[in-house]
Amino acid sequence: DSGVTQTPKHLITATGQRVTLRCSPRSGDLSVYWYQQSLDQGLQFLIQYYNGEERAKGNILERFSAQQFPDLHSELNLSSLELGDSALYFCASTAAAGPSYEQYFGPGTRLTVT
Amino acid sequence: TQLLEQSPQFLSIQEGENLTVYCNSSSVFSSLQWYRQEPGEGPVLLVTVVTGGEVKKLKRLTFQFGDARKDSSLHITAAQPGDTGLYLCAGTNTDKLIFGTGTRLQVFP
């Protein structure tokens, strides 16, 4: 158990819909990263927040957005969903802001868009 | 765009065999991490290498960072079924972690 929690574990929805994925970092960690993992593209970095502020951005689509709240939990919002958005979505947390620190991953949310 | 290519993509071996997984890039990274991911779970960090030429050992696993900090290898001695999983290398630059394409290892008893 990494100490990072993600809900829901599974999500099935239709194209065009909007969903919200939630992540609670390990106690004391200030930084949250979001990743997308699909079969053909490996683990892709989406976005990072540190202590409530956006710190780094990866290959995140404009239809996707995220935020980190004062209690440090984070939400990833995916809108106008397409079939290609079906994937595993992971969040990870670290104590500090830099990417070289060990990232503790949650169990992931499996999103299926039908 | 920084890319990390891993080879082989898939590996099926018998218990007791040795294997090496390679992670290559044309870019220089400040450090490189290796993760293992099991089905239904998130990746778990195995090791971080920082210095060019650095070698780290973790029981039967040996990790090496290339002299130019562009490549890395993972060698497993006498593989066991418990080593089965997806192995991911990940390079760090100033603000993000770039994951490799992954090597899926299956060790049969």
mmCIF file with all atom_site columns, C-alpha atoms in Angstrom:
data_model
loop_
_atom_site.group_PDB
_atom_site.id
_atom_site.type_symbol
_atom_site.label_atom_id
_atom_site.label_alt_id
_atom_site.label_comp_id
_atom_site.label_asym_id
_atom_site.label_entity_id
_atom_site.label_seq_id
_atom_site.pdbx_PDB_ins_code
_atom_site.Cartn_x
_atom_site.Cartn_y
_atom_site.Cartn_z
_atom_site.occupancy
_atom_site.B_iso_or_equiv
_atom_site.pdbx_formal_charge
_atom_site.auth_seq_id
_atom_site.auth_comp_id
_atom_site.auth_asym_id
_atom_site.auth_atom_id
_atom_site.pdbx_PDB_model_num
ATOM 1   C CA . ASP A 1 1   ? 0.000   0.000   0.000   1.00 0.00 ? 1   ASP A CA 1
ATOM 2   C CA . SER A 1 2   ? 1.624   3.231   -1.202  1.00 0.00 ? 2   SER A CA 1
ATOM 3   C CA . GLY A 1 3   ? -0.590  5.480   0.905   1.00 0.00 ? 3   GLY A CA 1
ATOM 4   C CA . VAL A 1 4   ? -2.006  7.164   -2.212  1.00 0.00 ? 4   VAL A CA 1
ATOM 5   C CA . THR A 1 5   ? -5.708  6.625   -2.772  1.00 0.00 ? 5   THR A CA 1
ATOM 6   C CA . GLN A 1 6   ? -7.664  7.010   -5.974  1.00 0.00 ? 6   GLN A CA 1
ATOM 7   C CA . THR A 1 7   ? -11.394 6.840   -6.589  1.00 0.00 ? 7   THR A CA 1
ATOM 8   C CA . PRO A 1 8   ? -13.231 5.411   -8.316  1.00 0.00 ? 8   PRO A CA 1
ATOM 9   C CA . LYS A 1 9   ? -11.360 2.230   -9.188  1.00 0.00 ? 9   LYS A CA 1
ATOM 10  C CA . HIS A 1 10  ? -13.427 1.645   -12.311 1.00 0.00 ? 10  HIS A CA 1
ATOM 11  C CA . LEU A 1 11  ? -15.507 4.037   -14.407 1.00 0.00 ? 11  LEU A CA 1
ATOM 12  C CA . ILE A 1 12  ? -17.579 3.236   -17.468 1.00 0.00 ? 12  ILE A CA 1
ATOM 13  C CA . THR A 1 13  ? -19.149 6.080   -19.363 1.00 0.00 ? 13  THR A CA 1
ATOM 14  C CA . ALA A 1 14  ? -20.293 7.098   -22.831 1.00 0.00 ? 14  ALA A CA 1
ATOM 15  C CA . THR A 1 15  ? -18.644 9.292   -25.417 1.00 0.00 ? 15  THR A CA 1
ATOM 16  C CA . GLY A 1 16  ? -19.273 12.986  -24.933 1.00 0.00 ? 16  GLY A CA 1
ATOM 17  C CA . GLN A 1 17  ? -19.634 12.689  -21.164 1.00 0.00 ? 17  GLN A CA 1
ATOM 18  C CA . ARG A 1 18  ? -17.584 14.309  -18.408 1.00 0.00 ? 18  ARG A CA 1
ATOM 19  C CA . VAL A 1 19  ? -15.970 12.514  -15.464 1.00 0.00 ? 19  VAL A CA 1
ATOM 20  C CA . THR A 1 20  ? -13.933 13.467  -12.418 1.00 0.00 ? 20  THR A CA 1
ATOM 21  C CA . LEU A 1 21  ? -11.154 11.312  -10.998 1.00 0.00 ? 21  LEU A CA 1
ATOM 22  C CA . ARG A 1 22  ? -9.998  11.899  -7.453  1.00 0.00 ? 22  ARG A CA 1
ATOM 23  C CA . CYS A 1 23  ? -6.621  11.403  -5.808  1.00 0.00 ? 23  CYS A CA 1
ATOM 24  C CA . SER A 1 24  ? -5.499  11.773  -2.201  1.00 0.00 ? 24  SER A CA 1
ATOM 25  C CA . PRO A 1 25  ? -1.716  11.927  -1.785  1.00 0.00 ? 25  PRO A CA 1
ATOM 26  C CA . ARG A 1 26  ? 0.318   10.288  0.964   1.00 0.00 ? 26  ARG A CA 1
ATOM 27  C CA . SER A 1 27  ? 0.142   12.107  4.267   1.00 0.00 ? 27  SER A CA 1
ATOM 28  C CA . GLY A 1 28  ? 2.622   14.976  4.183   1.00 0.00 ? 28  GLY A CA 1
ATOM 29  C CA . ASP A 1 29  ? 3.214   14.919  0.409   1.00 0.00 ? 29  ASP A CA 1
ATOM 30  C CA . LEU A 1 30  ? 2.673   18.257  -1.287  1.00 0.00 ? 30  LEU A CA 1
ATOM 31  C CA . SER A 1 31  ? 3.127   17.244  -4.923  1.00 0.00 ? 31  SER A CA 1
ATOM 32  C CA . VAL A 1 32  ? 0.663   15.314  -7.073  1.00 0.00 ? 32  VAL A CA 1
ATOM 33  C CA . TYR A 1 33  ? 1.320   14.015  -10.575 1.00 0.00 ? 33  TYR A CA 1
ATOM 34  C CA . TRP A 1 34  ? -1.269  12.644  -13.024 1.00 0.00 ? 34  TRP A CA 1
ATOM 35  C CA . TYR A 1 35  ? -0.439  10.029  -15.648 1.00 0.00 ? 35  TYR A CA 1
ATOM 36  C CA . GLN A 1 36  ? -2.361  8.237   -18.370 1.00 0.00 ? 36  GLN A CA 1
ATOM 37  C CA . GLN A 1 37  ? -1.463  4.643   -19.228 1.00 0.00 ? 37  GLN A CA 1
ATOM 38  C CA . SER A 1 38  ? -2.839  3.042   -22.350 1.00 0.00 ? 38  SER A CA 1
ATOM 39  C CA . LEU A 1 39  ? -1.841  -0.202  -24.028 1.00 0.00 ? 39  LEU A CA 1
ATOM 40  C CA . ASP A 1 40  ? -0.145  1.385   -27.004 1.00 0.00 ? 40  ASP A CA 1
ATOM 41  C CA . GLN A 1 41  ? 1.426   4.458   -25.442 1.00 0.00 ? 41  GLN A CA 1
ATOM 42  C CA . GLY A 1 42  ? 2.862   3.477   -22.077 1.00 0.00 ? 42  GLY A CA 1
ATOM 43  C CA . LEU A 1 43  ? 2.747   5.875   -19.143 1.00 0.00 ? 43  LEU A CA 1
ATOM 44  C CA . GLN A 1 44  ? 2.260   9.480   -20.233 1.00 0.00 ? 44  GLN A CA 1
ATOM 45  C CA . PHE A 1 45  ? 2.759   12.416  -17.878 1.00 0.00 ? 45  PHE A CA 1
ATOM 46  C CA . LEU A 1 46  ? -0.225  14.750  -17.878 1.00 0.00 ? 46  LEU A CA 1
ATOM 47  C CA . ILE A 1 47  ? 0.213   17.406  -15.209 1.00 0.00 ? 47  ILE A CA 1
ATOM 48  C CA . GLN A 1 48  ? 1.782   18.145  -11.822 1.00 0.00 ? 48  GLN A CA 1
ATOM 49  C CA . TYR A 1 49  ? 0.577   20.240  -8.908  1.00 0.00 ? 49  TYR A CA 1
ATOM 50  C CA . TYR A 1 50  ? 2.636   21.342  -5.942  1.00 0.00 ? 50  TYR A CA 1
ATOM 51  C CA . ASN A 1 51  ? 0.960   22.757  -2.862  1.00 0.00 ? 51  ASN A CA 1
ATOM 52  C CA . GLY A 1 52  ? -2.067  23.880  -4.829  1.00 0.00 ? 52  GLY A CA 1
ATOM 53  C CA . GLU A 1 53  ? -0.258  25.392  -7.791  1.00 0.00 ? 53  GLU A CA 1
ATOM 54  C CA . GLU A 1 54  ? 0.283   23.938  -11.247 1.00 0.00 ? 54  GLU A CA 1
ATOM 55  C CA . ARG A 1 55  ? 3.994   23.188  -11.584 1.00 0.00 ? 55  ARG A CA 1
ATOM 56  C CA . ALA A 1 56  ? 4.540   21.225  -14.792 1.00 0.00 ? 56  ALA A CA 1
ATOM 57  C CA . LYS A 1 57  ? 2.484   20.218  -17.787 1.00 0.00 ? 57  LYS A CA 1
ATOM 58  C CA . GLY A 1 58  ? 2.902   17.275  -20.085 1.00 0.00 ? 58  GLY A CA 1
ATOM 59  C CA . ASN A 1 59  ? 0.786   15.976  -22.915 1.00 0.00 ? 59  ASN A CA 1
ATOM 60  C CA . ILE A 1 60  ? -2.533  16.993  -21.432 1.00 0.00 ? 60  ILE A CA 1
ATOM 61  C CA . LEU A 1 61  ? -5.409  17.615  -23.820 1.00 0.00 ? 61  LEU A CA 1
ATOM 62  C CA . GLU A 1 62  ? -7.399  20.846  -23.624 1.00 0.00 ? 62  GLU A CA 1
ATOM 63  C CA . ARG A 1 63  ? -10.476 18.719  -22.779 1.00 0.00 ? 63  ARG A CA 1
ATOM 64  C CA . PHE A 1 64  ? -8.705  17.655  -19.596 1.00 0.00 ? 64  PHE A CA 1
ATOM 65  C CA . SER A 1 65  ? -8.097  19.833  -16.562 1.00 0.00 ? 65  SER A CA 1
ATOM 66  C CA . ALA A 1 66  ? -6.940  19.314  -13.012 1.00 0.00 ? 66  ALA A CA 1
ATOM 67  C CA . GLN A 1 67  ? -6.689  21.115  -9.731  1.00 0.00 ? 67  GLN A CA 1
ATOM 68  C CA . GLN A 1 68  ? -5.273  20.592  -6.261  1.00 0.00 ? 68  GLN A CA 1
ATOM 69  C CA . PHE A 1 69  ? -7.316  21.692  -3.297  1.00 0.00 ? 69  PHE A CA 1
ATOM 70  C CA . PRO A 1 70  ? -6.205  23.222  0.040   1.00 0.00 ? 70  PRO A CA 1
ATOM 71  C CA . ASP A 1 71  ? -6.366  19.802  1.695   1.00 0.00 ? 71  ASP A CA 1
ATOM 72  C CA . LEU A 1 72  ? -3.941  18.655  -1.061  1.00 0.00 ? 72  LEU A CA 1
ATOM 73  C CA . HIS A 1 73  ? -6.246  16.161  -2.727  1.00 0.00 ? 73  HIS A CA 1
ATOM 74  C CA . SER A 1 74  ? -6.415  16.522  -6.478  1.00 0.00 ? 74  SER A CA 1
ATOM 75  C CA . GLU A 1 75  ? -9.046  16.007  -9.121  1.00 0.00 ? 75  GLU A CA 1
ATOM 76  C CA . LEU A 1 76  ? -8.611  15.303  -12.825 1.00 0.00 ? 76  LEU A CA 1
ATOM 77  C CA . ASN A 1 77  ? -11.557 16.344  -14.963 1.00 0.00 ? 77  ASN A CA 1
ATOM 78  C CA . LEU A 1 78  ? -12.030 14.735  -18.356 1.00 0.00 ? 78  LEU A CA 1
ATOM 79  C CA . SER A 1 79  ? -14.711 16.192  -20.641 1.00 0.00 ? 79  SER A CA 1
ATOM 80  C CA . SER A 1 80  ? -16.150 15.508  -24.089 1.00 0.00 ? 80  SER A CA 1
ATOM 81  C CA . LEU A 1 81  ? -14.860 11.987  -23.694 1.00 0.00 ? 81  LEU A CA 1
ATOM 82  C CA . GLU A 1 82  ? -13.766 10.011  -26.737 1.00 0.00 ? 82  GLU A CA 1
ATOM 83  C CA . LEU A 1 83  ? -13.179 6.291   -27.194 1.00 0.00 ? 83  LEU A CA 1
ATOM 84  C CA . GLY A 1 84  ? -9.438  6.948   -27.244 1.00 0.00 ? 84  GLY A CA 1
ATOM 85  C CA . ASP A 1 85  ? -9.569  8.332   -23.700 1.00 0.00 ? 85  ASP A CA 1
ATOM 86  C CA . SER A 1 86  ? -10.113 4.804   -22.379 1.00 0.00 ? 86  SER A CA 1
ATOM 87  C CA . ALA A 1 87  ? -7.063  4.091   -20.254 1.00 0.00 ? 87  ALA A CA 1
ATOM 88  C CA . LEU A 1 88  ? -5.711  3.681   -16.754 1.00 0.00 ? 88  LEU A CA 1
ATOM 89  C CA . TYR A 1 89  ? -5.233  6.993   -14.973 1.00 0.00 ? 89  TYR A CA 1
ATOM 90  C CA . PHE A 1 90  ? -2.701  7.092   -12.165 1.00 0.00 ? 90  PHE A CA 1
ATOM 91  C CA . CYS A 1 91  ? -1.804  9.742   -9.711  1.00 0.00 ? 91  CYS A CA 1
ATOM 92  C CA . ALA A 1 92  ? 1.447   9.790   -7.800  1.00 0.00 ? 92  ALA A CA 1
ATOM 93  C CA . SER A 1 93  ? 2.669   11.903  -4.930  1.00 0.00 ? 93  SER A CA 1
ATOM 94  C CA . THR A 1 94  ? 6.023   13.090  -3.633  1.00 0.00 ? 94  THR A CA 1
ATOM 95  C CA . ALA A 1 95  ? 7.066   15.164  -0.669  1.00 0.00 ? 95  ALA A CA 1
ATOM 96  C CA . ALA A 1 96  ? 8.944   17.726  -2.761  1.00 0.00 ? 96  ALA A CA 1
ATOM 97  C CA . ALA A 1 97  ? 8.452   19.342  -6.144  1.00 0.00 ? 97  ALA A CA 1
ATOM 98  C CA . GLY A 1 98  ? 11.263  17.856  -8.238  1.00 0.00 ? 98  GLY A CA 1
ATOM 99  C CA . PRO A 1 99  ? 10.668  14.827  -10.473 1.00 0.00 ? 99  PRO A CA 1
ATOM 100 C CA . SER A 1 100 ? 13.764  12.986  -9.243  1.00 0.00 ? 100 SER A CA 1
ATOM 101 C CA . TYR A 1 101 ? 12.147  12.205  -5.921  1.00 0.00 ? 101 TYR A CA 1
ATOM 102 C CA . GLU A 1 102 ? 10.523  8.789   -5.520  1.00 0.00 ? 102 GLU A CA 1
ATOM 103 C CA . GLN A 1 103 ? 6.959   8.938   -6.740  1.00 0.00 ? 103 GLN A CA 1
ATOM 104 C CA . TYR A 1 104 ? 4.396   6.872   -4.872  1.00 0.00 ? 104 TYR A CA 1
ATOM 105 C CA . PHE A 1 105 ? 1.642   5.717   -7.186  1.00 0.00 ? 105 PHE A CA 1
ATOM 106 C CA . GLY A 1 106 ? -1.975  5.072   -6.380  1.00 0.00 ? 106 GLY A CA 1
ATOM 107 C CA . PRO A 1 107 ? -3.813  1.961   -7.614  1.00 0.00 ? 107 PRO A CA 1
ATOM 108 C CA . GLY A 1 108 ? -5.250  3.812   -10.609 1.00 0.00 ? 108 GLY A CA 1
ATOM 109 C CA . THR A 1 109 ? -8.678  4.455   -12.090 1.00 0.00 ? 109 THR A CA 1
ATOM 110 C CA . ARG A 1 110 ? -9.627  2.380   -15.099 1.00 0.00 ? 110 ARG A CA 1
ATOM 111 C CA . LEU A 1 111 ? -11.754 4.501   -17.437 1.00 0.00 ? 111 LEU A CA 1
ATOM 112 C CA . THR A 1 112 ? -13.736 2.824   -20.183 1.00 0.00 ? 112 THR A CA 1
ATOM 113 C CA . VAL A 1 113 ? -15.487 5.037   -22.718 1.00 0.00 ? 113 VAL A CA 1
ATOM 114 C CA . THR A 1 114 ? -18.142 3.254   -24.770 1.00 0.00 ? 114 THR A CA 1
ATOM 115 C CA . THR B 2 1   ? 10.480  15.432  -27.451 1.00 0.00 ? 1   THR B CA 1
ATOM 116 C CA . GLN B 2 2   ? 12.449  13.195  -25.126 1.00 0.00 ? 2   GLN B CA 1
ATOM 117 C CA . LEU B 2 3   ? 11.826  9.509   -25.708 1.00 0.00 ? 3   LEU B CA 1
ATOM 118 C CA . LEU B 2 4   ? 12.973  6.447   -23.813 1.00 0.00 ? 4   LEU B CA 1
ATOM 119 C CA . GLU B 2 5   ? 12.905  3.226   -25.798 1.00 0.00 ? 5   GLU B CA 1
ATOM 120 C CA . GLN B 2 6   ? 12.999  -0.047  -23.938 1.00 0.00 ? 6   GLN B CA 1
ATOM 121 C CA . SER B 2 7   ? 13.965  -3.405  -25.356 1.00 0.00 ? 7   SER B CA 1
ATOM 122 C CA . PRO B 2 8   ? 12.847  -6.043  -25.525 1.00 0.00 ? 8   PRO B CA 1
ATOM 123 C CA . GLN B 2 9   ? 9.172   -5.129  -25.411 1.00 0.00 ? 9   GLN B CA 1
ATOM 124 C CA . PHE B 2 10  ? 8.183   -8.622  -24.237 1.00 0.00 ? 10  PHE B CA 1
ATOM 125 C CA . LEU B 2 11  ? 10.221  -11.354 -22.592 1.00 0.00 ? 11  LEU B CA 1
ATOM 126 C CA . SER B 2 12  ? 9.121   -14.854 -21.596 1.00 0.00 ? 12  SER B CA 1
ATOM 127 C CA . ILE B 2 13  ? 11.690  -16.984 -19.833 1.00 0.00 ? 13  ILE B CA 1
ATOM 128 C CA . GLN B 2 14  ? 12.007  -19.996 -17.557 1.00 0.00 ? 14  GLN B CA 1
ATOM 129 C CA . GLU B 2 15  ? 12.780  -19.727 -13.874 1.00 0.00 ? 15  GLU B CA 1
ATOM 130 C CA . GLY B 2 16  ? 16.520  -19.619 -13.271 1.00 0.00 ? 16  GLY B CA 1
ATOM 131 C CA . GLU B 2 17  ? 17.463  -17.838 -16.507 1.00 0.00 ? 17  GLU B CA 1
ATOM 132 C CA . ASN B 2 18  ? 19.256  -14.507 -16.638 1.00 0.00 ? 18  ASN B CA 1
ATOM 133 C CA . LEU B 2 19  ? 17.967  -11.505 -18.587 1.00 0.00 ? 19  LEU B CA 1
ATOM 134 C CA . THR B 2 20  ? 18.821  -7.926  -19.433 1.00 0.00 ? 20  THR B CA 1
ATOM 135 C CA . VAL B 2 21  ? 16.429  -5.079  -20.218 1.00 0.00 ? 21  VAL B CA 1
ATOM 136 C CA . TYR B 2 22  ? 17.694  -2.000  -22.003 1.00 0.00 ? 22  TYR B CA 1
ATOM 137 C CA . CYS B 2 23  ? 16.509  1.601   -21.816 1.00 0.00 ? 23  CYS B CA 1
ATOM 138 C CA . ASN B 2 24  ? 17.869  3.969   -24.461 1.00 0.00 ? 24  ASN B CA 1
ATOM 139 C CA . SER B 2 25  ? 17.483  7.615   -25.368 1.00 0.00 ? 25  SER B CA 1
ATOM 140 C CA . SER B 2 26  ? 19.187  10.264  -27.454 1.00 0.00 ? 26  SER B CA 1
ATOM 141 C CA . SER B 2 27  ? 18.664  12.708  -24.571 1.00 0.00 ? 27  SER B CA 1
ATOM 142 C CA . VAL B 2 28  ? 20.674  13.188  -21.419 1.00 0.00 ? 28  VAL B CA 1
ATOM 143 C CA . PHE B 2 29  ? 18.836  12.773  -18.137 1.00 0.00 ? 29  PHE B CA 1
ATOM 144 C CA . SER B 2 30  ? 19.807  14.088  -14.736 1.00 0.00 ? 30  SER B CA 1
ATOM 145 C CA . SER B 2 31  ? 18.788  10.786  -13.172 1.00 0.00 ? 31  SER B CA 1
ATOM 146 C CA . LEU B 2 32  ? 17.065  7.586   -14.128 1.00 0.00 ? 32  LEU B CA 1
ATOM 147 C CA . GLN B 2 33  ? 14.619  5.473   -12.205 1.00 0.00 ? 33  GLN B CA 1
ATOM 148 C CA . TRP B 2 34  ? 13.414  1.906   -12.672 1.00 0.00 ? 34  TRP B CA 1
ATOM 149 C CA . TYR B 2 35  ? 9.900   0.892   -11.652 1.00 0.00 ? 35  TYR B CA 1
ATOM 150 C CA . ARG B 2 36  ? 8.062   -2.414  -11.602 1.00 0.00 ? 36  ARG B CA 1
ATOM 151 C CA . GLN B 2 37  ? 4.324   -2.566  -12.132 1.00 0.00 ? 37  GLN B CA 1
ATOM 152 C CA . GLU B 2 38  ? 2.121   -5.558  -11.397 1.00 0.00 ? 38  GLU B CA 1
ATOM 153 C CA . PRO B 2 39  ? -1.345  -6.043  -12.909 1.00 0.00 ? 39  PRO B CA 1
ATOM 154 C CA . GLY B 2 40  ? -3.981  -3.839  -11.312 1.00 0.00 ? 40  GLY B CA 1
ATOM 155 C CA . GLU B 2 41  ? -1.455  -1.772  -9.390  1.00 0.00 ? 41  GLU B CA 1
ATOM 156 C CA . GLY B 2 42  ? 0.582   1.361   -9.834  1.00 0.00 ? 42  GLY B CA 1
ATOM 157 C CA . PRO B 2 43  ? 4.328   1.309   -10.558 1.00 0.00 ? 43  PRO B CA 1
ATOM 158 C CA . VAL B 2 44  ? 6.665   0.855   -7.585  1.00 0.00 ? 44  VAL B CA 1
ATOM 159 C CA . LEU B 2 45  ? 10.136  2.375   -7.560  1.00 0.00 ? 45  LEU B CA 1
ATOM 160 C CA . LEU B 2 46  ? 13.016  -0.127  -7.566  1.00 0.00 ? 46  LEU B CA 1
ATOM 161 C CA . VAL B 2 47  ? 16.041  2.155   -7.818  1.00 0.00 ? 47  VAL B CA 1
ATOM 162 C CA . THR B 2 48  ? 17.303  5.599   -8.799  1.00 0.00 ? 48  THR B CA 1
ATOM 163 C CA . VAL B 2 49  ? 20.681  6.058   -10.502 1.00 0.00 ? 49  VAL B CA 1
ATOM 164 C CA . VAL B 2 50  ? 22.190  9.506   -10.701 1.00 0.00 ? 50  VAL B CA 1
ATOM 165 C CA . THR B 2 51  ? 25.851  9.378   -11.750 1.00 0.00 ? 51  THR B CA 1
ATOM 166 C CA . GLY B 2 52  ? 27.051  8.340   -15.206 1.00 0.00 ? 52  GLY B CA 1
ATOM 167 C CA . GLY B 2 53  ? 28.493  4.822   -15.013 1.00 0.00 ? 53  GLY B CA 1
ATOM 168 C CA . GLU B 2 54  ? 26.806  4.138   -11.679 1.00 0.00 ? 54  GLU B CA 1
ATOM 169 C CA . VAL B 2 55  ? 25.952  0.523   -10.845 1.00 0.00 ? 55  VAL B CA 1
ATOM 170 C CA . LYS B 2 56  ? 23.452  -0.401  -8.153  1.00 0.00 ? 56  LYS B CA 1
ATOM 171 C CA . LYS B 2 57  ? 22.502  -3.853  -6.952  1.00 0.00 ? 57  LYS B CA 1
ATOM 172 C CA . LEU B 2 58  ? 19.245  -4.881  -5.371  1.00 0.00 ? 58  LEU B CA 1
ATOM 173 C CA . LYS B 2 59  ? 19.474  -8.593  -4.480  1.00 0.00 ? 59  LYS B CA 1
ATOM 174 C CA . ARG B 2 60  ? 19.369  -10.357 -7.894  1.00 0.00 ? 60  ARG B CA 1
ATOM 175 C CA . LEU B 2 61  ? 18.795  -7.124  -9.824  1.00 0.00 ? 61  LEU B CA 1
ATOM 176 C CA . THR B 2 62  ? 21.695  -5.026  -11.142 1.00 0.00 ? 62  THR B CA 1
ATOM 177 C CA . PHE B 2 63  ? 21.071  -1.551  -12.554 1.00 0.00 ? 63  PHE B CA 1
ATOM 178 C CA . GLN B 2 64  ? 23.568  0.450   -14.568 1.00 0.00 ? 64  GLN B CA 1
ATOM 179 C CA . PHE B 2 65  ? 23.424  4.055   -15.767 1.00 0.00 ? 65  PHE B CA 1
ATOM 180 C CA . GLY B 2 66  ? 25.331  4.747   -18.963 1.00 0.00 ? 66  GLY B CA 1
ATOM 181 C CA . ASP B 2 67  ? 28.448  6.919   -18.847 1.00 0.00 ? 67  ASP B CA 1
ATOM 182 C CA . ALA B 2 68  ? 26.737  9.621   -20.917 1.00 0.00 ? 68  ALA B CA 1
ATOM 183 C CA . ARG B 2 69  ? 23.524  9.386   -18.848 1.00 0.00 ? 69  ARG B CA 1
ATOM 184 C CA . LYS B 2 70  ? 21.491  8.570   -21.966 1.00 0.00 ? 70  LYS B CA 1
ATOM 185 C CA . ASP B 2 71  ? 20.893  4.874   -21.357 1.00 0.00 ? 71  ASP B CA 1
ATOM 186 C CA . SER B 2 72  ? 20.462  2.303   -18.640 1.00 0.00 ? 72  SER B CA 1
ATOM 187 C CA . SER B 2 73  ? 20.189  -1.437  -18.217 1.00 0.00 ? 73  SER B CA 1
ATOM 188 C CA . LEU B 2 74  ? 18.558  -3.783  -15.763 1.00 0.00 ? 74  LEU B CA 1
ATOM 189 C CA . HIS B 2 75  ? 20.009  -7.268  -15.366 1.00 0.00 ? 75  HIS B CA 1
ATOM 190 C CA . ILE B 2 76  ? 18.183  -9.981  -13.437 1.00 0.00 ? 76  ILE B CA 1
ATOM 191 C CA . THR B 2 77  ? 20.093  -13.059 -12.337 1.00 0.00 ? 77  THR B CA 1
ATOM 192 C CA . ALA B 2 78  ? 18.297  -16.377 -11.842 1.00 0.00 ? 78  ALA B CA 1
ATOM 193 C CA . ALA B 2 79  ? 14.832  -14.974 -12.546 1.00 0.00 ? 79  ALA B CA 1
ATOM 194 C CA . GLN B 2 80  ? 11.944  -16.164 -10.403 1.00 0.00 ? 80  GLN B CA 1
ATOM 195 C CA . PRO B 2 81  ? 8.178   -16.179 -11.070 1.00 0.00 ? 81  PRO B CA 1
ATOM 196 C CA . GLY B 2 82  ? 7.858   -13.348 -8.569  1.00 0.00 ? 82  GLY B CA 1
ATOM 197 C CA . ASP B 2 83  ? 9.863   -11.140 -10.946 1.00 0.00 ? 83  ASP B CA 1
ATOM 198 C CA . THR B 2 84  ? 6.971   -11.208 -13.416 1.00 0.00 ? 84  THR B CA 1
ATOM 199 C CA . GLY B 2 85  ? 5.655   -7.750  -14.220 1.00 0.00 ? 85  GLY B CA 1
ATOM 200 C CA . LEU B 2 86  ? 6.039   -4.635  -16.329 1.00 0.00 ? 86  LEU B CA 1
ATOM 201 C CA . TYR B 2 87  ? 9.416   -2.953  -15.939 1.00 0.00 ? 87  TYR B CA 1
ATOM 202 C CA . LEU B 2 88  ? 9.553   0.759   -16.675 1.00 0.00 ? 88  LEU B CA 1
ATOM 203 C CA . CYS B 2 89  ? 12.537  3.038   -16.847 1.00 0.00 ? 89  CYS B CA 1
ATOM 204 C CA . ALA B 2 90  ? 11.950  6.747   -16.302 1.00 0.00 ? 90  ALA B CA 1
ATOM 205 C CA . GLY B 2 91  ? 14.305  9.630   -16.903 1.00 0.00 ? 91  GLY B CA 1
ATOM 206 C CA . THR B 2 92  ? 14.132  12.905  -15.059 1.00 0.00 ? 92  THR B CA 1
ATOM 207 C CA . ASN B 2 93  ? 14.808  16.319  -16.449 1.00 0.00 ? 93  ASN B CA 1
ATOM 208 C CA . THR B 2 94  ? 14.170  19.684  -14.842 1.00 0.00 ? 94  THR B CA 1
ATOM 209 C CA . ASP B 2 95  ? 10.453  19.387  -14.311 1.00 0.00 ? 95  ASP B CA 1
ATOM 210 C CA . LYS B 2 96  ? 9.098   16.036  -15.328 1.00 0.00 ? 96  LYS B CA 1
ATOM 211 C CA . LEU B 2 97  ? 9.566   12.291  -15.339 1.00 0.00 ? 97  LEU B CA 1
ATOM 212 C CA . ILE B 2 98  ? 9.632   10.697  -18.800 1.00 0.00 ? 98  ILE B CA 1
ATOM 213 C CA . PHE B 2 99  ? 8.656   7.026   -18.795 1.00 0.00 ? 99  PHE B CA 1
ATOM 214 C CA . GLY B 2 100 ? 10.006  4.435   -21.169 1.00 0.00 ? 100 GLY B CA 1
ATOM 215 C CA . THR B 2 101 ? 7.906   2.213   -23.383 1.00 0.00 ? 101 THR B CA 1
ATOM 216 C CA . GLY B 2 102 ? 8.065   -0.690  -20.917 1.00 0.00 ? 102 GLY B CA 1
ATOM 217 C CA . THR B 2 103 ? 9.234   -4.304  -20.912 1.00 0.00 ? 103 THR B CA 1
ATOM 218 C CA . ARG B 2 104 ? 6.722   -6.955  -19.993 1.00 0.00 ? 104 ARG B CA 1
ATOM 219 C CA . LEU B 2 105 ? 8.465   -9.892  -18.296 1.00 0.00 ? 105 LEU B CA 1
ATOM 220 C CA . GLN B 2 106 ? 6.908   -13.301 -17.727 1.00 0.00 ? 106 GLN B CA 1
ATOM 221 C CA . VAL B 2 107 ? 8.870   -15.875 -15.747 1.00 0.00 ? 107 VAL B CA 1
ATOM 222 C CA . PHE B 2 108 ? 7.512   -19.425 -15.883 1.00 0.00 ? 108 PHE B CA 1
ATOM 223 C CA . PRO B 2 109 ? 8.176   -21.963 -13.103 1.00 0.00 ? 109 PRO B CA 1
#
